[in-house]
Amino acid sequence: MHDFTTLLIEVGALLLLLGLLGRLSQRFGLSPIPLYLLAGLAFGHGGLLPLAASEEFFAVGAEIGVILLLVMLGLEYSANELVGNLRSAAPAGLIDGVFNALPGAAFALLLGWDWVAALVLGGITWVSSSGVIAKVLADLGRLGNRETPVILSVLVIEDLAMALYLPLVTAVLAGTGLLGGGIALTVAVGTVLIVLVVAIRYGHLISSALSAKDPEALLLGVLGLTLLIAGIAASLQVSAAVGAFLVGIALSGPVAHHATELLSPLRDLFAAVFFVFFGLTTDPQDIPPVLLPALALAVITMATKTATGYLAARRVGIAEPGRWRTGLALVPRGEFSIVIAGLAVAAGSVEPRLAALAATYVLITVVTGPILARLPDFPWFKRWLRSRAAAQRQMPVPIHD
């Protein structure tokens, strides 16, 4: 009984604090994500006032938060839009992998780490945080922008790539060899293909089984289906986020519209829990020794990720402001990076500084990312874009013989 009372006090106090921080951020026109993370650092391991009783609650809530963020993102788009975006964004996905995985791998080798650590760090720097980016896009009111499908396409390609990468890196870390890695990879590919076929071909049947007229039944049905598919995907070594996203894609029509309205408050609650939990599990004392390397790596890969988004948006004819919004929105790394680092730490056979470096790196990108995403909305940035466009129009046209 005493533990339950402590749990209520800790959870209630922290949620109240998050509410006040959210109001504070709204007053200054900022995303609340950095404040949520700093709150987690203050009350986590090594923080000012560590919380013990509520850690398990926030761990489960964080997982649900990522799943809700992704299913809500999937509800914004149809299956046909997903397929079309994936086809058009395949080159951008290749550029994304080269631009952002290679710097992480090269950085590990420059630090004197082995190739396994390089493989792990490459994955950490490669994949953007779908959860953070979905929250930022919602906070900034950009879900309906023309560049948002481009951002979504890059994120989906990354998530699907992680469905292949995670089983492979798990096999490498476990030392099972090529045979074990190949089996895990085959299971992952088969699962993703099956879920995609069901979502695209039979999504209308799933929607018809859920009634949009009964809010309670709809909420329970959509939430239950999302958690079920996410859990099955995770048990098969496929990303739970991919499973949740594909559930959102499968739902359509009035069901999707009403489900979005019903799930929005739950998404906001558990998304905040996700960001706090990340801070809770990061010990501030581990940050100073790896701060400079993590900062250097963050600066490099924030630039390469911005270039990735800029080029992806330019390929589909989006104007200059949208290109910058695309690139800067993709900067944050988050849940997948932490998962990859956690696999390496659990294996116990990689560089011991990797965990602290990964946590610090993700913290830097996830704090600065939402701030950078707002740059295209600032008046001075818009003036710079206009002057840049004017200068390009005035450039002399080369004369050829």
mmCIF file of C-alpha atoms in Angstrom, residues 31-361:
data_model
loop_
_atom_site.group_PDB
_atom_site.id
_atom_site.type_symbol
_atom_site.label_atom_id
_atom_site.label_comp_id
_atom_site.label_asym_id
_atom_site.label_seq_id
_atom_site.Cartn_x
_atom_site.Cartn_y
_atom_site.Cartn_z
ATOM 1 C CA SER A 31 7.876 22.968 -28.356
ATOM 2 C CA PRO A 32 7.615 21.437 -24.853
ATOM 3 C CA ILE A 33 9.823 18.448 -25.741
ATOM 4 C CA PRO A 34 13.145 19.905 -24.479
ATOM 5 C CA LEU A 35 11.509 20.872 -21.185
ATOM 6 C CA TYR A 36 10.076 17.370 -20.784
ATOM 7 C CA LEU A 37 13.528 15.893 -21.315
ATOM 8 C CA LEU A 38 15.160 18.241 -18.814
ATOM 9 C CA ALA A 39 12.462 17.352 -16.271
ATOM 10 C CA GLY A 40 13.322 13.697 -16.764
ATOM 11 C CA LEU A 41 17.019 14.420 -16.196
ATOM 12 C CA ALA A 42 16.225 16.316 -13.003
ATOM 13 C CA PHE A 43 14.216 13.444 -11.491
ATOM 14 C CA GLY A 44 16.046 10.431 -12.967
ATOM 15 C CA HIS A 45 19.130 8.451 -11.974
ATOM 16 C CA GLY A 46 21.734 10.882 -10.641
ATOM 17 C CA GLY A 47 19.295 13.804 -10.818
ATOM 18 C CA LEU A 48 18.271 16.310 -8.170
ATOM 19 C CA LEU A 49 15.453 14.188 -6.756
ATOM 20 C CA PRO A 50 15.433 10.629 -8.171
ATOM 21 C CA LEU A 51 12.050 8.934 -8.457
ATOM 22 C CA ALA A 52 11.977 5.213 -7.698
ATOM 23 C CA ALA A 53 8.416 3.966 -7.350
ATOM 24 C CA SER A 54 7.150 5.346 -10.673
ATOM 25 C CA GLU A 55 9.970 4.238 -12.976
ATOM 26 C CA GLU A 56 8.182 1.095 -14.171
ATOM 27 C CA PHE A 57 5.002 3.091 -14.840
ATOM 28 C CA PHE A 58 6.887 5.575 -17.005
ATOM 29 C CA ALA A 59 8.715 2.755 -18.825
ATOM 30 C CA VAL A 60 5.429 1.171 -19.928
ATOM 31 C CA GLY A 61 3.902 4.570 -20.656
ATOM 32 C CA ALA A 62 6.869 5.503 -22.829
ATOM 33 C CA GLU A 63 6.384 2.420 -25.021
ATOM 34 C CA ILE A 64 2.687 3.199 -25.400
ATOM 35 C CA GLY A 65 3.552 6.808 -26.207
ATOM 36 C CA VAL A 66 5.702 5.859 -29.197
ATOM 37 C CA ILE A 67 3.010 3.477 -30.469
ATOM 38 C CA LEU A 68 0.292 6.152 -30.213
ATOM 39 C CA LEU A 69 2.442 8.750 -31.948
ATOM 40 C CA LEU A 70 2.971 6.412 -34.889
ATOM 41 C CA VAL A 71 -0.614 5.189 -35.244
ATOM 42 C CA MET A 72 -1.789 8.818 -35.234
ATOM 43 C CA LEU A 73 0.715 9.625 -37.943
ATOM 44 C CA GLY A 74 -0.539 6.673 -39.987
ATOM 45 C CA LEU A 75 -4.143 7.854 -39.665
ATOM 46 C CA GLU A 76 -3.212 10.999 -41.606
ATOM 47 C CA TYR A 77 -2.511 9.052 -44.833
ATOM 48 C CA SER A 78 -4.127 6.366 -46.970
ATOM 49 C CA ALA A 79 -2.527 3.116 -48.125
ATOM 50 C CA ASN A 80 -2.282 4.378 -51.718
ATOM 51 C CA GLU A 81 -0.490 7.518 -50.543
ATOM 52 C CA LEU A 82 1.958 5.344 -48.580
ATOM 53 C CA VAL A 83 2.838 3.168 -51.586
ATOM 54 C CA GLY A 84 3.201 6.178 -53.860
ATOM 55 C CA ASN A 85 5.394 8.002 -51.364
ATOM 56 C CA LEU A 86 7.614 4.963 -50.805
ATOM 57 C CA ARG A 87 8.185 4.543 -54.539
ATOM 58 C CA SER A 88 9.014 8.205 -55.048
ATOM 59 C CA ALA A 89 11.153 8.400 -51.891
ATOM 60 C CA ALA A 90 13.306 5.298 -52.478
ATOM 61 C CA PRO A 91 16.262 7.374 -53.772
ATOM 62 C CA ALA A 92 15.901 9.707 -50.796
ATOM 63 C CA GLY A 93 15.997 6.688 -48.484
ATOM 64 C CA LEU A 94 19.268 5.560 -50.077
ATOM 65 C CA ILE A 95 20.748 9.043 -49.699
ATOM 66 C CA ASP A 96 19.540 9.097 -46.102
ATOM 67 C CA GLY A 97 21.379 5.876 -45.268
ATOM 68 C CA VAL A 98 24.623 6.960 -46.920
ATOM 69 C CA PHE A 99 24.599 10.503 -45.531
ATOM 70 C CA ASN A 100 23.769 9.569 -41.947
ATOM 71 C CA ALA A 101 24.925 6.009 -41.216
ATOM 72 C CA LEU A 102 28.424 6.358 -42.676
ATOM 73 C CA PRO A 103 29.399 9.392 -40.514
ATOM 74 C CA GLY A 104 28.483 7.483 -37.361
ATOM 75 C CA ALA A 105 30.433 4.401 -38.407
ATOM 76 C CA ALA A 106 33.436 6.495 -39.445
ATOM 77 C CA PHE A 107 33.325 8.402 -36.147
ATOM 78 C CA ALA A 108 33.487 5.152 -34.176
ATOM 79 C CA LEU A 109 36.521 4.005 -36.155
ATOM 80 C CA LEU A 110 38.222 7.380 -35.598
ATOM 81 C CA LEU A 111 37.722 6.894 -31.852
ATOM 82 C CA GLY A 112 39.568 3.580 -32.146
ATOM 83 C CA TRP A 113 36.506 1.363 -31.665
ATOM 84 C CA ASP A 114 36.038 -1.956 -33.498
ATOM 85 C CA TRP A 115 33.785 -2.628 -36.493
ATOM 86 C CA VAL A 116 30.925 -3.924 -34.337
ATOM 87 C CA ALA A 117 30.790 -0.622 -32.445
ATOM 88 C CA ALA A 118 30.966 1.157 -35.802
ATOM 89 C CA LEU A 119 27.976 -0.851 -37.049
ATOM 90 C CA VAL A 120 26.023 0.072 -33.914
ATOM 91 C CA LEU A 121 26.925 3.792 -33.954
ATOM 92 C CA GLY A 122 26.079 3.961 -37.657
ATOM 93 C CA GLY A 123 22.545 2.806 -36.852
ATOM 94 C CA ILE A 124 22.274 5.293 -33.981
ATOM 95 C CA THR A 125 23.118 8.265 -36.213
ATOM 96 C CA TRP A 126 21.113 7.010 -39.189
ATOM 97 C CA VAL A 127 17.521 6.856 -38.017
ATOM 98 C CA SER A 128 15.491 9.919 -37.031
ATOM 99 C CA SER A 129 12.982 9.822 -34.188
ATOM 100 C CA SER A 130 9.514 9.228 -35.612
ATOM 101 C CA GLY A 131 7.996 9.928 -32.209
ATOM 102 C CA VAL A 132 9.713 13.282 -31.685
ATOM 103 C CA ILE A 133 9.114 14.408 -35.277
ATOM 104 C CA ALA A 134 5.431 13.436 -35.175
ATOM 105 C CA LYS A 135 5.030 15.492 -32.008
ATOM 106 C CA VAL A 136 6.893 18.466 -33.477
ATOM 107 C CA LEU A 137 4.809 18.429 -36.675
ATOM 108 C CA ALA A 138 1.617 18.333 -34.611
ATOM 109 C CA ASP A 139 2.811 21.136 -32.311
ATOM 110 C CA LEU A 140 3.727 23.359 -35.269
ATOM 111 C CA GLY A 141 0.524 22.597 -37.163
ATOM 112 C CA ARG A 142 2.345 21.149 -40.185
ATOM 113 C CA LEU A 143 0.596 17.794 -40.576
ATOM 114 C CA GLY A 144 -1.238 19.130 -43.637
ATOM 115 C CA ASN A 145 1.786 20.831 -45.232
ATOM 116 C CA ARG A 146 2.923 19.794 -48.694
ATOM 117 C CA GLU A 147 6.338 18.678 -47.435
ATOM 118 C CA THR A 148 4.930 16.449 -44.677
ATOM 119 C CA PRO A 149 4.458 13.401 -46.985
ATOM 120 C CA VAL A 150 8.156 13.679 -47.886
ATOM 121 C CA ILE A 151 9.112 13.683 -44.201
ATOM 122 C CA LEU A 152 6.780 10.758 -43.610
ATOM 123 C CA SER A 153 8.254 8.810 -46.512
ATOM 124 C CA VAL A 154 11.795 9.165 -45.164
ATOM 125 C CA LEU A 155 10.634 8.106 -41.688
ATOM 126 C CA VAL A 156 8.738 5.082 -42.990
ATOM 127 C CA ILE A 157 11.712 3.942 -45.080
ATOM 128 C CA GLU A 158 13.919 4.296 -42.000
ATOM 129 C CA ASP A 159 11.461 2.345 -39.843
ATOM 130 C CA LEU A 160 11.216 -0.422 -42.429
ATOM 131 C CA ALA A 161 15.011 -0.436 -42.738
ATOM 132 C CA MET A 162 15.215 -0.803 -38.948
ATOM 133 C CA ALA A 163 12.990 -3.880 -39.255
ATOM 134 C CA LEU A 164 15.883 -5.397 -41.215
ATOM 135 C CA TYR A 165 18.767 -3.747 -39.368
ATOM 136 C CA LEU A 166 17.744 -4.653 -35.809
ATOM 137 C CA PRO A 167 17.651 -8.458 -36.319
ATOM 138 C CA LEU A 168 20.975 -8.248 -38.153
ATOM 139 C CA VAL A 169 22.767 -6.199 -35.493
ATOM 140 C CA THR A 170 21.253 -8.379 -32.756
ATOM 141 C CA ALA A 171 22.712 -11.484 -34.415
ATOM 142 C CA VAL A 172 26.119 -9.798 -34.818
ATOM 143 C CA LEU A 173 26.172 -8.734 -31.163
ATOM 144 C CA ALA A 174 25.146 -12.214 -30.037
ATOM 145 C CA GLY A 175 27.861 -13.808 -32.170
ATOM 146 C CA THR A 176 25.445 -16.216 -33.857
ATOM 147 C CA GLY A 177 27.139 -15.808 -37.226
ATOM 148 C CA LEU A 178 25.727 -15.351 -40.707
ATOM 149 C CA LEU A 179 23.242 -18.225 -40.449
ATOM 150 C CA GLY A 180 21.503 -16.829 -37.360
ATOM 151 C CA GLY A 181 21.509 -13.333 -38.818
ATOM 152 C CA GLY A 182 20.052 -14.595 -42.094
ATOM 153 C CA ILE A 183 17.210 -16.427 -40.344
ATOM 154 C CA ALA A 184 16.344 -13.367 -38.251
ATOM 155 C CA LEU A 185 16.453 -11.171 -41.347
ATOM 156 C CA THR A 186 14.158 -13.523 -43.284
ATOM 157 C CA VAL A 187 11.565 -13.542 -40.504
ATOM 158 C CA ALA A 188 11.647 -9.746 -40.334
ATOM 159 C CA VAL A 189 11.212 -9.293 -44.104
ATOM 160 C CA GLY A 190 8.330 -11.780 -44.229
ATOM 161 C CA THR A 191 6.522 -10.124 -41.338
ATOM 162 C CA VAL A 192 6.776 -6.640 -42.838
ATOM 163 C CA LEU A 193 5.488 -7.848 -46.212
ATOM 164 C CA ILE A 194 2.529 -9.667 -44.655
ATOM 165 C CA VAL A 195 1.509 -6.633 -42.590
ATOM 166 C CA LEU A 196 1.835 -4.360 -45.635
ATOM 167 C CA VAL A 197 -0.367 -6.633 -47.780
ATOM 168 C CA VAL A 198 -3.031 -6.846 -45.070
ATOM 169 C CA ALA A 199 -2.975 -3.079 -44.507
ATOM 170 C CA ILE A 200 -3.231 -2.177 -48.197
ATOM 171 C CA ARG A 201 -5.588 -4.878 -49.545
ATOM 172 C CA TYR A 202 -7.847 -5.555 -46.583
ATOM 173 C CA GLY A 203 -7.799 -2.247 -44.720
ATOM 174 C CA HIS A 204 -11.425 -1.499 -45.671
ATOM 175 C CA LEU A 205 -12.536 -4.712 -43.966
ATOM 176 C CA ILE A 206 -10.763 -3.686 -40.774
ATOM 177 C CA SER A 207 -12.446 -0.269 -40.883
ATOM 178 C CA SER A 208 -15.873 -1.817 -41.456
ATOM 179 C CA ALA A 209 -15.452 -4.006 -38.347
ATOM 180 C CA LEU A 210 -15.138 -0.870 -36.195
ATOM 181 C CA SER A 211 -18.129 1.427 -35.666
ATOM 182 C CA ALA A 212 -17.549 5.166 -35.944
ATOM 183 C CA LYS A 213 -20.926 5.841 -34.273
ATOM 184 C CA ASP A 214 -19.972 4.485 -30.825
ATOM 185 C CA PRO A 215 -17.008 6.505 -29.432
ATOM 186 C CA GLU A 216 -16.328 4.118 -26.542
ATOM 187 C CA ALA A 217 -16.298 0.995 -28.719
ATOM 188 C CA LEU A 218 -14.225 2.762 -31.370
ATOM 189 C CA LEU A 219 -11.620 3.942 -28.852
ATOM 190 C CA LEU A 220 -11.281 0.496 -27.286
ATOM 191 C CA GLY A 221 -11.219 -1.252 -30.659
ATOM 192 C CA VAL A 222 -8.606 0.970 -32.304
ATOM 193 C CA LEU A 223 -6.405 1.120 -29.214
ATOM 194 C CA GLY A 224 -6.638 -2.637 -28.683
ATOM 195 C CA LEU A 225 -5.896 -3.410 -32.339
ATOM 196 C CA THR A 226 -2.936 -1.028 -32.356
ATOM 197 C CA LEU A 227 -1.355 -2.485 -29.223
ATOM 198 C CA LEU A 228 -2.007 -6.049 -30.429
ATOM 199 C CA ILE A 229 -0.355 -5.540 -33.829
ATOM 200 C CA ALA A 230 2.516 -3.584 -32.271
ATOM 201 C CA GLY A 231 3.106 -6.386 -29.762
ATOM 202 C CA ILE A 232 3.019 -9.094 -32.428
ATOM 203 C CA ALA A 233 5.446 -7.105 -34.587
ATOM 204 C CA ALA A 234 7.827 -6.622 -31.653
ATOM 205 C CA SER A 235 7.700 -10.330 -30.746
ATOM 206 C CA LEU A 236 8.769 -11.152 -34.306
ATOM 207 C CA GLN A 237 11.747 -8.773 -34.035
ATOM 208 C CA VAL A 238 9.996 -6.150 -36.181
ATOM 209 C CA SER A 239 9.554 -2.611 -34.922
ATOM 210 C CA ALA A 240 6.416 -2.088 -32.855
ATOM 211 C CA ALA A 241 6.373 1.428 -34.330
ATOM 212 C CA VAL A 242 6.104 -0.003 -37.859
ATOM 213 C CA GLY A 243 3.174 -2.197 -36.783
ATOM 214 C CA ALA A 244 1.374 0.748 -35.169
ATOM 215 C CA PHE A 245 1.952 2.947 -38.206
ATOM 216 C CA LEU A 246 0.535 0.316 -40.559
ATOM 217 C CA VAL A 247 -2.590 -0.018 -38.378
ATOM 218 C CA GLY A 248 -3.151 3.711 -38.870
ATOM 219 C CA ILE A 249 -2.665 3.302 -42.616
ATOM 220 C CA ALA A 250 -5.166 0.421 -42.714
ATOM 221 C CA LEU A 251 -7.962 2.468 -41.149
ATOM 222 C CA SER A 252 -9.840 4.851 -43.439
ATOM 223 C CA GLY A 253 -12.958 6.967 -43.838
ATOM 224 C CA PRO A 254 -15.078 8.049 -40.846
ATOM 225 C CA VAL A 255 -13.350 5.484 -38.623
ATOM 226 C CA ALA A 256 -9.963 7.119 -39.177
ATOM 227 C CA HIS A 257 -11.400 10.615 -38.660
ATOM 228 C CA HIS A 258 -13.165 9.817 -35.372
ATOM 229 C CA ALA A 259 -10.256 7.679 -34.141
ATOM 230 C CA THR A 260 -7.943 10.668 -34.589
ATOM 231 C CA GLU A 261 -10.186 12.824 -32.410
ATOM 232 C CA LEU A 262 -10.491 10.163 -29.710
ATOM 233 C CA LEU A 263 -6.811 9.207 -29.562
ATOM 234 C CA SER A 264 -5.368 12.739 -29.610
ATOM 235 C CA PRO A 265 -5.582 13.322 -25.816
ATOM 236 C CA LEU A 266 -4.072 9.894 -25.116
ATOM 237 C CA ARG A 267 -1.280 10.577 -27.605
ATOM 238 C CA ASP A 268 -0.415 13.871 -25.913
ATOM 239 C CA LEU A 269 -0.349 12.255 -22.467
ATOM 240 C CA PHE A 270 1.789 9.235 -23.311
ATOM 241 C CA ALA A 271 4.054 11.159 -25.696
ATOM 242 C CA ALA A 272 4.981 13.434 -22.795
ATOM 243 C CA VAL A 273 5.638 10.327 -20.685
ATOM 244 C CA PHE A 274 7.937 8.972 -23.408
ATOM 245 C CA PHE A 275 10.139 12.066 -23.432
ATOM 246 C CA VAL A 276 10.272 12.215 -19.642
ATOM 247 C CA PHE A 277 11.236 8.550 -19.392
ATOM 248 C CA PHE A 278 14.157 9.084 -21.753
ATOM 249 C CA GLY A 279 15.442 11.766 -19.402
ATOM 250 C CA LEU A 280 14.765 9.603 -16.343
ATOM 251 C CA THR A 281 16.987 6.805 -17.670
ATOM 252 C CA THR A 282 19.920 9.104 -18.469
ATOM 253 C CA ASP A 283 22.390 9.745 -15.637
ATOM 254 C CA PRO A 284 23.614 13.368 -15.847
ATOM 255 C CA GLN A 285 26.992 12.307 -14.401
ATOM 256 C CA ASP A 286 27.750 10.224 -17.520
ATOM 257 C CA ILE A 287 27.340 13.175 -19.855
ATOM 258 C CA PRO A 288 30.417 15.415 -19.223
ATOM 259 C CA PRO A 289 33.129 12.876 -20.278
ATOM 260 C CA VAL A 290 31.526 12.294 -23.688
ATOM 261 C CA LEU A 291 30.000 15.727 -24.209
ATOM 262 C CA LEU A 292 32.511 17.058 -26.756
ATOM 263 C CA PRO A 293 32.589 13.922 -28.972
ATOM 264 C CA ALA A 294 28.791 13.712 -28.831
ATOM 265 C CA LEU A 295 28.480 17.398 -29.707
ATOM 266 C CA ALA A 296 30.824 17.043 -32.674
ATOM 267 C CA LEU A 297 28.950 13.983 -33.926
ATOM 268 C CA ALA A 298 25.621 15.771 -33.459
ATOM 269 C CA VAL A 299 26.716 18.825 -35.450
ATOM 270 C CA ILE A 300 27.963 16.655 -38.332
ATOM 271 C CA THR A 301 24.900 14.439 -38.539
ATOM 272 C CA MET A 302 22.410 17.266 -37.998
ATOM 273 C CA ALA A 303 23.921 18.877 -41.091
ATOM 274 C CA THR A 304 23.806 15.640 -43.109
ATOM 275 C CA LYS A 305 20.210 14.942 -42.034
ATOM 276 C CA THR A 306 19.181 18.470 -43.033
ATOM 277 C CA ALA A 307 20.813 17.930 -46.425
ATOM 278 C CA THR A 308 18.925 14.632 -46.758
ATOM 279 C CA GLY A 309 15.548 16.273 -46.220
ATOM 280 C CA TYR A 310 16.408 19.249 -48.420
ATOM 281 C CA LEU A 311 17.370 17.018 -51.342
ATOM 282 C CA ALA A 312 14.345 14.757 -50.846
ATOM 283 C CA ALA A 313 11.969 17.720 -50.948
ATOM 284 C CA ARG A 314 13.714 19.246 -53.956
ATOM 285 C CA ARG A 315 13.284 15.985 -55.901
ATOM 286 C CA VAL A 316 9.495 16.302 -55.738
ATOM 287 C CA GLY A 317 9.400 19.991 -56.621
ATOM 288 C CA ILE A 318 8.769 21.521 -53.196
ATOM 289 C CA ALA A 319 9.719 25.193 -52.879
ATOM 290 C CA GLU A 320 12.724 26.453 -50.929
ATOM 291 C CA PRO A 321 10.967 27.072 -47.557
ATOM 292 C CA GLY A 322 9.458 23.576 -47.619
ATOM 293 C CA ARG A 323 12.852 22.047 -48.361
ATOM 294 C CA TRP A 324 14.315 23.633 -45.250
ATOM 295 C CA ARG A 325 11.297 22.626 -43.167
ATOM 296 C CA THR A 326 11.782 19.048 -44.373
ATOM 297 C CA GLY A 327 15.490 18.906 -43.593
ATOM 298 C CA LEU A 328 15.342 20.591 -40.200
ATOM 299 C CA ALA A 329 12.348 18.510 -39.086
ATOM 300 C CA LEU A 330 14.345 15.298 -39.587
ATOM 301 C CA VAL A 331 17.167 16.305 -37.209
ATOM 302 C CA PRO A 332 16.059 14.629 -33.919
ATOM 303 C CA ARG A 333 17.145 11.080 -33.135
ATOM 304 C CA GLY A 334 15.359 9.204 -30.385
ATOM 305 C CA GLU A 335 13.645 5.907 -29.663
ATOM 306 C CA PHE A 336 15.377 3.696 -32.252
ATOM 307 C CA SER A 337 18.798 5.118 -31.385
ATOM 308 C CA ILE A 338 18.242 4.275 -27.734
ATOM 309 C CA VAL A 339 16.995 0.784 -28.641
ATOM 310 C CA ILE A 340 20.129 0.139 -30.721
ATOM 311 C CA ALA A 341 22.402 1.373 -27.938
ATOM 312 C CA GLY A 342 20.492 -0.769 -25.449
ATOM 313 C CA LEU A 343 21.073 -3.886 -27.542
ATOM 314 C CA ALA A 344 24.790 -3.163 -27.601
ATOM 315 C CA VAL A 345 24.980 -2.570 -23.854
ATOM 316 C CA ALA A 346 23.007 -5.747 -23.119
ATOM 317 C CA ALA A 347 25.414 -7.753 -25.272
ATOM 318 C CA GLY A 348 28.317 -6.505 -23.145
ATOM 319 C CA SER A 349 30.830 -6.944 -25.938
ATOM 320 C CA VAL A 350 31.154 -3.406 -27.279
ATOM 321 C CA GLU A 351 32.914 -0.208 -26.250
ATOM 322 C CA PRO A 352 31.671 0.741 -22.724
ATOM 323 C CA ARG A 353 31.518 4.463 -23.580
ATOM 324 C CA LEU A 354 29.017 3.787 -26.355
ATOM 325 C CA ALA A 355 25.948 3.988 -24.094
ATOM 326 C CA ALA A 356 26.855 7.367 -22.623
ATOM 327 C CA LEU A 357 27.838 8.739 -26.029
ATOM 328 C CA ALA A 358 24.566 7.567 -27.570
ATOM 329 C CA ALA A 359 22.461 9.011 -24.754
ATOM 330 C CA THR A 360 24.244 12.369 -24.913
ATOM 331 C CA TYR A 361 24.066 12.458 -28.705
#
